[in-house]
């Protein structure tokens, strides 16, 4: 997905998967600037992020509040940049049961992305449901396009 955005001079990438990070060591969530195609495994393209937060674990399960606060702080750092000019990709963790699902929904409602891509074996097993999103808040309507691959 990152390399598909190569037509932009810069892509921002928020990595919210502390167990399978792309640009930083595990245990961190981060906001990164991408200016060239990414090739190879994560260990070949480690970089200094624009902003990062230490989660201290490879899963948000052990401190969901800290994880959410850190993710929102990264989104704030993104908003302080010129966000209209450059796209941002958010890579999230795969914990989609119980509190993990609730946390994902809270963050999606806060970030309000234009598109969501979720990976599932088939559509009937896709974890995210549009009905769980708060599509109208503060007087504005928002309905993201959800792709299931």
mmCIF file of N, CA and C in Angstrom:
data_model
loop_
_atom_site.group_PDB
_atom_site.id
_atom_site.type_symbol
_atom_site.label_atom_id
_atom_site.label_comp_id
_atom_site.label_asym_id
_atom_site.label_seq_id
_atom_site.Cartn_x
_atom_site.Cartn_y
_atom_site.Cartn_z
ATOM 1 N N UNK A 1 0.832 -1.192 0.000
ATOM 2 C CA UNK A 1 0.000 0.000 0.000
ATOM 3 C C UNK A 1 0.877 1.256 0.000
ATOM 4 N N UNK A 2 1.951 1.230 0.778
ATOM 5 C CA UNK A 2 2.843 2.392 0.815
ATOM 6 C C UNK A 2 3.377 2.698 -0.576
ATOM 7 N N UNK A 3 3.850 1.684 -1.260
ATOM 8 C CA UNK A 3 4.454 1.905 -2.569
ATOM 9 C C UNK A 3 3.441 2.337 -3.614
ATOM 10 N N UNK A 4 2.166 2.046 -3.405
ATOM 11 C CA UNK A 4 1.122 2.522 -4.313
ATOM 12 C C UNK A 4 0.956 4.038 -4.218
ATOM 13 N N UNK A 5 1.405 4.625 -3.144
ATOM 14 C CA UNK A 5 1.308 6.073 -2.944
ATOM 15 C C UNK A 5 2.556 6.805 -3.444
ATOM 16 N N UNK A 6 3.375 6.133 -4.244
ATOM 17 C CA UNK A 6 4.654 6.706 -4.687
ATOM 18 C C UNK A 6 4.491 7.974 -5.517
ATOM 19 N N UNK A 7 3.311 8.243 -6.032
ATOM 20 C CA UNK A 7 3.113 9.464 -6.825
ATOM 21 C C UNK A 7 3.156 10.723 -5.974
ATOM 22 N N UNK A 8 3.035 10.550 -4.667
ATOM 23 C CA UNK A 8 3.143 11.685 -3.752
ATOM 24 C C UNK A 8 4.603 11.848 -3.338
ATOM 25 N N UNK A 9 5.057 13.081 -3.151
ATOM 26 C CA UNK A 9 6.451 13.266 -2.730
ATOM 27 C C UNK A 9 6.706 12.778 -1.303
ATOM 28 N N UNK A 10 5.638 12.642 -0.552
ATOM 29 C CA UNK A 10 5.771 12.219 0.842
ATOM 30 C C UNK A 10 4.479 11.526 1.266
ATOM 31 N N UNK A 11 4.630 10.428 1.975
ATOM 32 C CA UNK A 11 3.503 9.700 2.548
ATOM 33 C C UNK A 11 3.779 9.575 4.037
ATOM 34 N N UNK A 12 2.772 9.788 4.844
ATOM 35 C CA UNK A 12 2.935 9.602 6.286
ATOM 36 C C UNK A 12 2.344 8.247 6.654
ATOM 37 N N UNK A 13 3.054 7.540 7.508
ATOM 38 C CA UNK A 13 2.688 6.174 7.870
ATOM 39 C C UNK A 13 2.635 6.070 9.382
ATOM 40 N N UNK A 14 1.429 5.857 9.921
ATOM 41 C CA UNK A 14 1.274 5.674 11.360
ATOM 42 C C UNK A 14 1.230 4.175 11.632
ATOM 43 N N UNK A 15 2.221 3.697 12.346
ATOM 44 C CA UNK A 15 2.338 2.272 12.639
ATOM 45 C C UNK A 15 1.821 2.004 14.040
ATOM 46 N N UNK A 16 0.621 1.421 14.118
ATOM 47 C CA UNK A 16 -0.015 1.133 15.397
ATOM 48 C C UNK A 16 0.001 -0.360 15.721
ATOM 49 N N UNK A 17 0.955 -1.070 15.162
ATOM 50 C CA UNK A 17 1.108 -2.495 15.454
ATOM 51 C C UNK A 17 2.441 -2.692 16.174
ATOM 52 N N UNK A 18 2.433 -2.641 17.504
ATOM 53 C CA UNK A 18 3.702 -2.698 18.244
ATOM 54 C C UNK A 18 4.414 -4.039 18.149
ATOM 55 N N UNK A 19 3.736 -5.068 17.670
ATOM 56 C CA UNK A 19 4.356 -6.385 17.567
ATOM 57 C C UNK A 19 4.977 -6.665 16.208
ATOM 58 N N UNK A 20 4.521 -5.974 15.183
ATOM 59 C CA UNK A 20 5.038 -6.163 13.830
ATOM 60 C C UNK A 20 5.291 -4.806 13.198
ATOM 61 N N UNK A 21 6.215 -4.074 13.782
ATOM 62 C CA UNK A 21 6.504 -2.722 13.316
ATOM 63 C C UNK A 21 7.215 -2.750 11.967
ATOM 64 N N UNK A 22 7.063 -1.686 11.242
ATOM 65 C CA UNK A 22 7.674 -1.588 9.915
ATOM 66 C C UNK A 22 8.967 -0.782 9.927
ATOM 67 N N UNK A 23 9.033 0.268 10.761
ATOM 68 C CA UNK A 23 10.171 1.185 10.693
ATOM 69 C C UNK A 23 10.909 1.375 12.012
ATOM 70 N N UNK A 24 10.404 0.821 13.090
ATOM 71 C CA UNK A 24 11.014 0.995 14.405
ATOM 72 C C UNK A 24 11.116 -0.364 15.095
ATOM 73 N N UNK A 25 11.849 -0.457 16.189
ATOM 74 C CA UNK A 25 11.883 -1.725 16.932
ATOM 75 C C UNK A 25 10.505 -2.051 17.520
ATOM 76 N N UNK A 26 10.227 -3.329 17.754
ATOM 77 C CA UNK A 26 8.961 -3.715 18.394
ATOM 78 C C UNK A 26 8.794 -3.030 19.749
ATOM 79 N N UNK A 27 7.535 -2.820 20.139
ATOM 80 C CA UNK A 27 7.234 -2.172 21.408
ATOM 81 C C UNK A 27 6.956 -0.688 21.262
ATOM 82 N N UNK A 28 7.135 -0.168 20.043
ATOM 83 C CA UNK A 28 6.865 1.247 19.762
ATOM 84 C C UNK A 28 5.691 1.346 18.795
ATOM 85 N N UNK A 29 4.943 2.451 18.880
ATOM 86 C CA UNK A 29 4.051 2.855 17.803
ATOM 87 C C UNK A 29 4.586 4.188 17.321
ATOM 88 N N UNK A 30 4.435 4.477 16.026
ATOM 89 C CA UNK A 30 5.171 5.622 15.482
ATOM 90 C C UNK A 30 4.475 6.260 14.295
ATOM 91 N N UNK A 31 4.887 7.487 14.017
ATOM 92 C CA UNK A 31 4.486 8.235 12.828
ATOM 93 C C UNK A 31 5.747 8.450 12.010
ATOM 94 N N UNK A 32 5.721 8.011 10.753
ATOM 95 C CA UNK A 32 6.911 8.025 9.908
ATOM 96 C C UNK A 32 6.653 8.744 8.599
ATOM 97 N N UNK A 33 7.708 9.336 8.061
ATOM 98 C CA UNK A 33 7.646 9.978 6.757
ATOM 99 C C UNK A 33 8.320 9.060 5.744
ATOM 100 N N UNK A 34 7.604 8.771 4.653
ATOM 101 C CA UNK A 34 8.119 7.899 3.609
ATOM 102 C C UNK A 34 8.295 8.739 2.347
ATOM 103 N N UNK A 35 9.507 8.738 1.803
ATOM 104 C CA UNK A 35 9.789 9.545 0.611
ATOM 105 C C UNK A 35 10.304 8.702 -0.557
ATOM 106 N N UNK A 36 10.412 7.388 -0.360
ATOM 107 C CA UNK A 36 10.891 6.492 -1.419
ATOM 108 C C UNK A 36 10.208 5.139 -1.241
ATOM 109 N N UNK A 37 10.137 4.355 -2.311
ATOM 110 C CA UNK A 37 9.523 3.018 -2.185
ATOM 111 C C UNK A 37 10.224 2.184 -1.111
ATOM 112 N N UNK A 38 9.469 1.308 -0.489
ATOM 113 C CA UNK A 38 9.969 0.441 0.577
ATOM 114 C C UNK A 38 10.164 -0.959 -0.008
ATOM 115 N N UNK A 39 11.380 -1.484 0.136
ATOM 116 C CA UNK A 39 11.707 -2.807 -0.381
ATOM 117 C C UNK A 39 12.404 -3.597 0.726
ATOM 118 N N UNK A 40 12.017 -4.845 0.879
ATOM 119 C CA UNK A 40 12.687 -5.714 1.837
ATOM 120 C C UNK A 40 11.971 -5.777 3.169
ATOM 121 N N UNK A 41 12.469 -6.648 4.051
ATOM 122 C CA UNK A 41 11.850 -6.806 5.369
ATOM 123 C C UNK A 41 12.089 -5.577 6.246
ATOM 124 N N UNK A 42 11.281 -5.420 7.295
ATOM 125 C CA UNK A 42 11.398 -4.238 8.153
ATOM 126 C C UNK A 42 12.812 -3.964 8.673
ATOM 127 N N UNK A 43 13.568 -4.984 8.946
ATOM 128 C CA UNK A 43 14.915 -4.770 9.493
ATOM 129 C C UNK A 43 15.829 -4.027 8.522
ATOM 130 N N UNK A 44 15.444 -3.953 7.247
ATOM 131 C CA UNK A 44 16.286 -3.275 6.257
ATOM 132 C C UNK A 44 15.939 -1.798 6.079
ATOM 133 N N UNK A 45 14.886 -1.334 6.706
ATOM 134 C CA UNK A 45 14.513 0.072 6.539
ATOM 135 C C UNK A 45 14.064 0.730 7.849
ATOM 136 N N UNK A 46 14.775 0.427 8.909
ATOM 137 C CA UNK A 46 14.534 1.131 10.176
ATOM 138 C C UNK A 46 14.871 2.608 9.975
ATOM 139 N N UNK A 47 14.164 3.482 10.668
ATOM 140 C CA UNK A 47 14.407 4.924 10.529
ATOM 141 C C UNK A 47 13.967 5.658 11.782
ATOM 142 N N UNK A 48 14.398 6.892 11.890
ATOM 143 C CA UNK A 48 13.958 7.745 12.993
ATOM 144 C C UNK A 48 12.561 8.269 12.647
ATOM 145 N N UNK A 49 11.588 8.035 13.494
ATOM 146 C CA UNK A 49 10.227 8.485 13.207
ATOM 147 C C UNK A 49 10.052 9.989 13.461
ATOM 148 N N UNK A 50 8.996 10.542 12.922
ATOM 149 C CA UNK A 50 8.601 11.918 13.244
ATOM 150 C C UNK A 50 8.231 11.982 14.723
ATOM 151 N N UNK A 51 7.499 10.973 15.176
ATOM 152 C CA UNK A 51 7.091 10.861 16.582
ATOM 153 C C UNK A 51 6.913 9.381 16.891
ATOM 154 N N UNK A 52 7.153 9.010 18.141
ATOM 155 C CA UNK A 52 6.984 7.616 18.558
ATOM 156 C C UNK A 52 6.616 7.574 20.030
ATOM 157 N N UNK A 53 5.936 6.498 20.398
ATOM 158 C CA UNK A 53 5.579 6.271 21.805
ATOM 159 C C UNK A 53 5.932 4.839 22.155
ATOM 160 N N UNK A 54 6.544 4.680 23.304
ATOM 161 C CA UNK A 54 6.936 3.366 23.797
ATOM 162 C C UNK A 54 5.734 2.716 24.476
ATOM 163 N N UNK A 55 5.307 1.579 23.947
ATOM 164 C CA UNK A 55 4.190 0.833 24.513
ATOM 165 C C UNK A 55 4.702 -0.171 25.529
ATOM 166 N N UNK A 56 5.913 -0.636 25.320
ATOM 167 C CA UNK A 56 6.531 -1.557 26.274
ATOM 168 C C UNK A 56 6.079 -2.988 26.136
ATOM 169 N N UNK A 57 5.396 -3.305 25.053
ATOM 170 C CA UNK A 57 4.904 -4.653 24.837
ATOM 171 C C UNK A 57 4.665 -4.811 23.343
ATOM 172 N N UNK A 58 4.508 -6.041 22.893
ATOM 173 C CA UNK A 58 4.223 -6.256 21.478
ATOM 174 C C UNK A 58 2.725 -6.338 21.200
ATOM 175 N N UNK A 59 1.926 -6.055 22.198
ATOM 176 C CA UNK A 59 0.469 -6.024 22.064
ATOM 177 C C UNK A 59 -0.082 -4.888 22.921
ATOM 178 N N UNK A 60 -1.158 -4.256 22.485
ATOM 179 C CA UNK A 60 -1.790 -3.231 23.316
ATOM 180 C C UNK A 60 -2.650 -3.815 24.433
ATOM 181 N N UNK A 61 -2.808 -5.126 24.477
ATOM 182 C CA UNK A 61 -3.728 -5.774 25.421
ATOM 183 C C UNK A 61 -3.433 -5.460 26.881
ATOM 184 N N UNK A 62 -2.182 -5.262 27.224
ATOM 185 C CA UNK A 62 -1.821 -5.092 28.627
ATOM 186 C C UNK A 62 -1.991 -3.672 29.149
ATOM 187 N N UNK A 63 -2.186 -2.710 28.249
ATOM 188 C CA UNK A 63 -2.435 -1.333 28.682
ATOM 189 C C UNK A 63 -3.152 -0.585 27.546
ATOM 190 N N UNK A 64 -4.417 -0.883 27.375
ATOM 191 C CA UNK A 64 -5.202 -0.315 26.277
ATOM 192 C C UNK A 64 -5.296 1.205 26.391
ATOM 193 N N UNK A 65 -5.466 1.725 27.594
ATOM 194 C CA UNK A 65 -5.566 3.182 27.769
ATOM 195 C C UNK A 65 -4.298 3.883 27.292
ATOM 196 N N UNK A 66 -3.138 3.374 27.699
ATOM 197 C CA UNK A 66 -1.871 3.974 27.262
ATOM 198 C C UNK A 66 -1.743 3.890 25.748
ATOM 199 N N UNK A 67 -2.113 2.742 25.186
ATOM 200 C CA UNK A 67 -2.034 2.572 23.742
ATOM 201 C C UNK A 67 -2.903 3.598 23.020
ATOM 202 N N UNK A 68 -4.149 3.740 23.439
ATOM 203 C CA UNK A 68 -5.057 4.687 22.782
ATOM 204 C C UNK A 68 -4.567 6.127 22.936
ATOM 205 N N UNK A 69 -4.113 6.491 24.135
ATOM 206 C CA UNK A 69 -3.600 7.853 24.353
ATOM 207 C C UNK A 69 -2.384 8.113 23.467
ATOM 208 N N UNK A 70 -1.519 7.122 23.330
ATOM 209 C CA UNK A 70 -0.336 7.271 22.485
ATOM 210 C C UNK A 70 -0.720 7.380 21.015
ATOM 211 N N UNK A 71 -1.681 6.581 20.573
ATOM 212 C CA UNK A 71 -2.140 6.647 19.188
ATOM 213 C C UNK A 71 -2.758 8.009 18.887
ATOM 214 N N UNK A 72 -3.541 8.532 19.811
ATOM 215 C CA UNK A 72 -4.145 9.857 19.619
ATOM 216 C C UNK A 72 -3.069 10.938 19.601
ATOM 217 N N UNK A 73 -2.029 10.790 20.408
ATOM 218 C CA UNK A 73 -0.918 11.746 20.389
ATOM 219 C C UNK A 73 -0.201 11.715 19.035
ATOM 220 N N UNK A 74 -0.044 10.539 18.445
ATOM 221 C CA UNK A 74 0.562 10.456 17.105
ATOM 222 C C UNK A 74 -0.335 11.122 16.070
ATOM 223 N N UNK A 75 -1.648 10.949 16.208
ATOM 224 C CA UNK A 75 -2.576 11.588 15.282
ATOM 225 C C UNK A 75 -2.520 13.112 15.431
ATOM 226 N N UNK A 76 -2.347 13.578 16.646
ATOM 227 C CA UNK A 76 -2.183 15.017 16.878
ATOM 228 C C UNK A 76 -0.915 15.516 16.180
ATOM 229 N N UNK A 77 0.172 14.754 16.274
ATOM 230 C CA UNK A 77 1.417 15.131 15.583
ATOM 231 C C UNK A 77 1.184 15.179 14.071
ATOM 232 N N UNK A 78 0.428 14.243 13.545
ATOM 233 C CA UNK A 78 0.076 14.251 12.123
ATOM 234 C C UNK A 78 -0.718 15.510 11.763
ATOM 235 N N UNK A 79 -1.695 15.859 12.591
ATOM 236 C CA UNK A 79 -2.511 17.040 12.319
ATOM 237 C C UNK A 79 -1.703 18.335 12.352
ATOM 238 N N UNK A 80 -0.629 18.342 13.106
ATOM 239 C CA UNK A 80 0.218 19.531 13.172
ATOM 240 C C UNK A 80 1.045 19.711 11.900
ATOM 241 N N UNK A 81 1.157 18.661 11.101
ATOM 242 C CA UNK A 81 1.805 18.749 9.793
ATOM 243 C C UNK A 81 0.746 19.171 8.777
ATOM 244 N N UNK A 82 1.155 19.418 7.543
ATOM 245 C CA UNK A 82 0.200 19.781 6.502
ATOM 246 C C UNK A 82 -0.485 18.519 6.001
ATOM 247 N N UNK A 83 -1.498 18.073 6.687
ATOM 248 C CA UNK A 83 -2.106 16.781 6.397
ATOM 249 C C UNK A 83 -2.938 16.748 5.130
ATOM 250 N N UNK A 84 -3.364 17.871 4.621
ATOM 251 C CA UNK A 84 -4.161 17.880 3.399
ATOM 252 C C UNK A 84 -3.306 17.579 2.176
ATOM 253 N N UNK A 85 -2.044 17.919 2.260
ATOM 254 C CA UNK A 85 -1.168 17.793 1.099
ATOM 255 C C UNK A 85 -0.662 16.369 0.879
ATOM 256 N N UNK A 86 -0.501 15.611 1.960
ATOM 257 C CA UNK A 86 0.080 14.273 1.861
ATOM 258 C C UNK A 86 -0.842 13.232 2.486
ATOM 259 N N UNK A 87 -0.939 12.060 1.858
ATOM 260 C CA UNK A 87 -1.781 11.003 2.431
ATOM 261 C C UNK A 87 -1.118 10.371 3.649
ATOM 262 N N UNK A 88 -1.952 9.759 4.485
ATOM 263 C CA UNK A 88 -1.433 8.998 5.614
ATOM 264 C C UNK A 88 -2.036 7.602 5.567
ATOM 265 N N UNK A 89 -1.187 6.629 5.816
ATOM 266 C CA UNK A 89 -1.603 5.237 5.944
ATOM 267 C C UNK A 89 -1.488 4.879 7.415
ATOM 268 N N UNK A 90 -2.516 4.252 7.957
ATOM 269 C CA UNK A 90 -2.478 3.782 9.342
ATOM 270 C C UNK A 90 -2.489 2.263 9.310
ATOM 271 N N UNK A 91 -1.450 1.666 9.855
ATOM 272 C CA UNK A 91 -1.383 0.213 9.988
ATOM 273 C C UNK A 91 -1.702 -0.120 11.437
ATOM 274 N N UNK A 92 -2.729 -0.929 11.630
ATOM 275 C CA UNK A 92 -3.157 -1.248 12.986
ATOM 276 C C UNK A 92 -2.846 -2.699 13.318
ATOM 277 N N UNK A 93 -2.941 -3.017 14.580
ATOM 278 C CA UNK A 93 -2.734 -4.391 15.040
ATOM 279 C C UNK A 93 -3.936 -5.247 14.667
ATOM 280 N N UNK A 94 -3.816 -6.540 14.823
ATOM 281 C CA UNK A 94 -4.887 -7.452 14.441
ATOM 282 C C UNK A 94 -5.756 -7.946 15.583
ATOM 283 N N UNK A 95 -5.607 -7.364 16.762
ATOM 284 C CA UNK A 95 -6.401 -7.784 17.923
ATOM 285 C C UNK A 95 -7.820 -7.246 17.765
ATOM 286 N N UNK A 96 -8.740 -8.107 17.329
ATOM 287 C CA UNK A 96 -10.090 -7.656 17.004
ATOM 288 C C UNK A 96 -11.171 -8.378 17.808
ATOM 289 N N UNK A 97 -10.814 -8.871 18.993
ATOM 290 C CA UNK A 97 -11.821 -9.482 19.853
ATOM 291 C C UNK A 97 -12.026 -8.622 21.091
ATOM 292 N N UNK A 98 -13.278 -8.546 21.541
ATOM 293 C CA UNK A 98 -13.649 -7.909 22.806
ATOM 294 C C UNK A 98 -13.062 -6.498 22.924
ATOM 295 N N UNK A 99 -12.225 -6.269 23.926
ATOM 296 C CA UNK A 99 -11.667 -4.935 24.164
ATOM 297 C C UNK A 99 -10.811 -4.457 22.994
ATOM 298 N N UNK A 100 -10.158 -5.376 22.292
ATOM 299 C CA UNK A 100 -9.367 -4.999 21.118
ATOM 300 C C UNK A 100 -10.234 -4.383 20.037
ATOM 301 N N UNK A 101 -11.390 -4.984 19.798
ATOM 302 C CA UNK A 101 -12.325 -4.457 18.809
ATOM 303 C C UNK A 101 -12.858 -3.090 19.247
ATOM 304 N N UNK A 102 -13.241 -2.992 20.507
ATOM 305 C CA UNK A 102 -13.758 -1.728 21.041
ATOM 306 C C UNK A 102 -12.718 -0.619 20.903
ATOM 307 N N UNK A 103 -11.475 -0.934 21.209
ATOM 308 C CA UNK A 103 -10.393 0.045 21.085
ATOM 309 C C UNK A 103 -10.210 0.475 19.631
ATOM 310 N N UNK A 104 -10.235 -0.498 18.714
ATOM 311 C CA UNK A 104 -10.103 -0.166 17.289
ATOM 312 C C UNK A 104 -11.223 0.780 16.856
ATOM 313 N N UNK A 105 -12.452 0.488 17.268
ATOM 314 C CA UNK A 105 -13.591 1.332 16.893
ATOM 315 C C UNK A 105 -13.421 2.747 17.448
ATOM 316 N N UNK A 106 -12.991 2.867 18.703
ATOM 317 C CA UNK A 106 -12.765 4.208 19.280
ATOM 318 C C UNK A 106 -11.735 4.985 18.476
ATOM 319 N N UNK A 107 -10.635 4.322 18.094
ATOM 320 C CA UNK A 107 -9.598 5.021 17.332
ATOM 321 C C UNK A 107 -10.082 5.369 15.923
ATOM 322 N N UNK A 108 -10.792 4.463 15.275
ATOM 323 C CA UNK A 108 -11.329 4.764 13.937
ATOM 324 C C UNK A 108 -12.279 5.952 14.014
ATOM 325 N N UNK A 109 -13.127 5.983 15.022
ATOM 326 C CA UNK A 109 -14.045 7.120 15.181
ATOM 327 C C UNK A 109 -13.281 8.422 15.424
ATOM 328 N N UNK A 110 -12.163 8.342 16.105
ATOM 329 C CA UNK A 110 -11.357 9.547 16.358
ATOM 330 C C UNK A 110 -10.628 9.985 15.076
ATOM 331 N N UNK A 111 -10.040 9.040 14.359
ATOM 332 C CA UNK A 111 -9.242 9.366 13.166
ATOM 333 C C UNK A 111 -10.114 9.719 11.966
ATOM 334 N N UNK A 112 -11.282 9.087 11.860
ATOM 335 C CA UNK A 112 -12.214 9.312 10.746
ATOM 336 C C UNK A 112 -11.537 9.163 9.378
ATOM 337 N N UNK A 113 -11.006 7.979 9.079
ATOM 338 C CA UNK A 113 -10.325 7.791 7.790
ATOM 339 C C UNK A 113 -11.306 7.772 6.624
ATOM 340 N N UNK A 114 -10.793 8.084 5.438
ATOM 341 C CA UNK A 114 -11.619 8.027 4.236
ATOM 342 C C UNK A 114 -11.841 6.594 3.779
ATOM 343 N N UNK A 115 -10.809 5.772 3.942
ATOM 344 C CA UNK A 115 -10.884 4.373 3.516
ATOM 345 C C UNK A 115 -10.326 3.471 4.603
ATOM 346 N N UNK A 116 -10.916 2.301 4.721
ATOM 347 C CA UNK A 116 -10.431 1.283 5.652
ATOM 348 C C UNK A 116 -10.251 0.003 4.843
ATOM 349 N N UNK A 117 -9.089 -0.613 4.964
ATOM 350 C CA UNK A 117 -8.831 -1.901 4.325
ATOM 351 C C UNK A 117 -8.660 -2.916 5.446
ATOM 352 N N UNK A 118 -9.460 -3.957 5.410
ATOM 353 C CA UNK A 118 -9.341 -5.014 6.417
ATOM 354 C C UNK A 118 -9.084 -6.336 5.701
ATOM 355 N N UNK A 119 -8.253 -7.144 6.321
ATOM 356 C CA UNK A 119 -7.917 -8.441 5.752
ATOM 357 C C UNK A 119 -8.774 -9.507 6.417
ATOM 358 N N UNK A 120 -9.402 -10.346 5.606
ATOM 359 C CA UNK A 120 -10.249 -11.421 6.128
ATOM 360 C C UNK A 120 -10.273 -12.558 5.121
ATOM 361 N N UNK A 121 -10.454 -13.776 5.625
ATOM 362 C CA UNK A 121 -10.516 -14.938 4.736
ATOM 363 C C UNK A 121 -11.677 -14.824 3.756
ATOM 364 N N UNK A 122 -12.797 -14.344 4.227
ATOM 365 C CA UNK A 122 -13.946 -14.059 3.365
ATOM 366 C C UNK A 122 -14.786 -12.977 4.029
ATOM 367 N N UNK A 123 -15.689 -12.409 3.275
ATOM 368 C CA UNK A 123 -16.474 -11.272 3.747
ATOM 369 C C UNK A 123 -17.251 -11.584 5.022
ATOM 370 N N UNK A 124 -17.711 -12.819 5.174
ATOM 371 C CA UNK A 124 -18.489 -13.165 6.364
ATOM 372 C C UNK A 124 -17.632 -13.161 7.633
ATOM 373 N N UNK A 125 -16.308 -13.233 7.481
ATOM 374 C CA UNK A 125 -15.415 -13.230 8.630
ATOM 375 C C UNK A 125 -14.748 -11.869 8.852
ATOM 376 N N UNK A 126 -15.143 -10.871 8.086
ATOM 377 C CA UNK A 126 -14.574 -9.533 8.239
ATOM 378 C C UNK A 126 -14.998 -8.965 9.586
ATOM 379 N N UNK A 127 -14.035 -8.563 10.414
ATOM 380 C CA UNK A 127 -14.372 -8.169 11.781
ATOM 381 C C UNK A 127 -15.045 -6.807 11.920
ATOM 382 N N UNK A 128 -14.755 -5.878 11.034
ATOM 383 C CA UNK A 128 -15.244 -4.512 11.192
ATOM 384 C C UNK A 128 -16.625 -4.351 10.572
ATOM 385 N N UNK A 129 -17.533 -3.740 11.315
ATOM 386 C CA UNK A 129 -18.896 -3.529 10.849
ATOM 387 C C UNK A 129 -19.201 -2.030 10.879
ATOM 388 N N UNK A 130 -19.685 -1.516 9.763
ATOM 389 C CA UNK A 130 -19.967 -0.082 9.635
ATOM 390 C C UNK A 130 -20.950 0.383 10.700
ATOM 391 N N UNK A 131 -21.843 -0.470 11.144
ATOM 392 C CA UNK A 131 -22.838 -0.085 12.143
ATOM 393 C C UNK A 131 -22.187 0.286 13.480
ATOM 394 N N UNK A 132 -20.970 -0.196 13.725
ATOM 395 C CA UNK A 132 -20.286 0.105 14.982
ATOM 396 C C UNK A 132 -19.584 1.461 14.964
ATOM 397 N N UNK A 133 -19.490 2.072 13.796
ATOM 398 C CA UNK A 133 -18.806 3.363 13.697
ATOM 399 C C UNK A 133 -19.771 4.505 13.969
ATOM 400 N N UNK A 134 -19.257 5.555 14.560
ATOM 401 C CA UNK A 134 -20.049 6.749 14.845
ATOM 402 C C UNK A 134 -19.950 7.639 13.607
ATOM 403 N N UNK A 135 -20.876 7.443 12.661
ATOM 404 C CA UNK A 135 -20.761 8.106 11.371
ATOM 405 C C UNK A 135 -21.313 9.528 11.352
ATOM 406 N N UNK A 136 -21.932 9.951 12.420
ATOM 407 C CA UNK A 136 -22.405 11.329 12.497
ATOM 408 C C UNK A 136 -22.053 11.865 13.878
ATOM 409 N N UNK A 137 -21.202 12.871 13.899
ATOM 410 C CA UNK A 137 -20.836 13.500 15.169
ATOM 411 C C UNK A 137 -20.478 14.946 14.903
ATOM 412 N N UNK A 138 -20.704 15.786 15.846
ATOM 413 C CA UNK A 138 -20.396 17.212 15.743
ATOM 414 C C UNK A 138 -21.030 17.840 14.501
ATOM 415 N N UNK A 139 -22.205 17.331 14.100
ATOM 416 C CA UNK A 139 -22.928 17.933 12.989
ATOM 417 C C UNK A 139 -22.411 17.552 11.614
ATOM 418 N N UNK A 140 -21.447 16.644 11.523
ATOM 419 C CA UNK A 140 -20.940 16.244 10.213
ATOM 420 C C UNK A 140 -21.131 14.752 10.021
ATOM 421 N N UNK A 141 -21.449 14.380 8.796
ATOM 422 C CA UNK A 141 -21.589 12.976 8.460
ATOM 423 C C UNK A 141 -20.261 12.456 7.925
ATOM 424 N N UNK A 142 -19.987 11.217 8.229
ATOM 425 C CA UNK A 142 -18.750 10.573 7.779
ATOM 426 C C UNK A 142 -19.020 9.097 7.604
ATOM 427 N N UNK A 143 -18.821 8.608 6.407
ATOM 428 C CA UNK A 143 -18.967 7.179 6.148
ATOM 429 C C UNK A 143 -17.740 6.747 5.348
ATOM 430 N N UNK A 144 -16.856 5.999 5.989
ATOM 431 C CA UNK A 144 -15.655 5.562 5.270
ATOM 432 C C UNK A 144 -15.977 4.434 4.297
ATOM 433 N N UNK A 145 -15.169 4.334 3.254
ATOM 434 C CA UNK A 145 -15.262 3.236 2.321
ATOM 435 C C UNK A 145 -14.477 2.070 2.927
ATOM 436 N N UNK A 146 -15.118 0.937 3.142
ATOM 437 C CA UNK A 146 -14.469 -0.213 3.764
ATOM 438 C C UNK A 146 -14.210 -1.281 2.700
ATOM 439 N N UNK A 147 -12.942 -1.623 2.510
ATOM 440 C CA UNK A 147 -12.531 -2.673 1.580
ATOM 441 C C UNK A 147 -12.160 -3.913 2.379
ATOM 442 N N UNK A 148 -12.618 -5.053 1.961
ATOM 443 C CA UNK A 148 -12.227 -6.311 2.607
ATOM 444 C C UNK A 148 -11.470 -7.146 1.591
ATOM 445 N N UNK A 149 -10.236 -7.488 1.933
ATOM 446 C CA UNK A 149 -9.381 -8.285 1.037
ATOM 447 C C UNK A 149 -9.140 -9.643 1.622
#
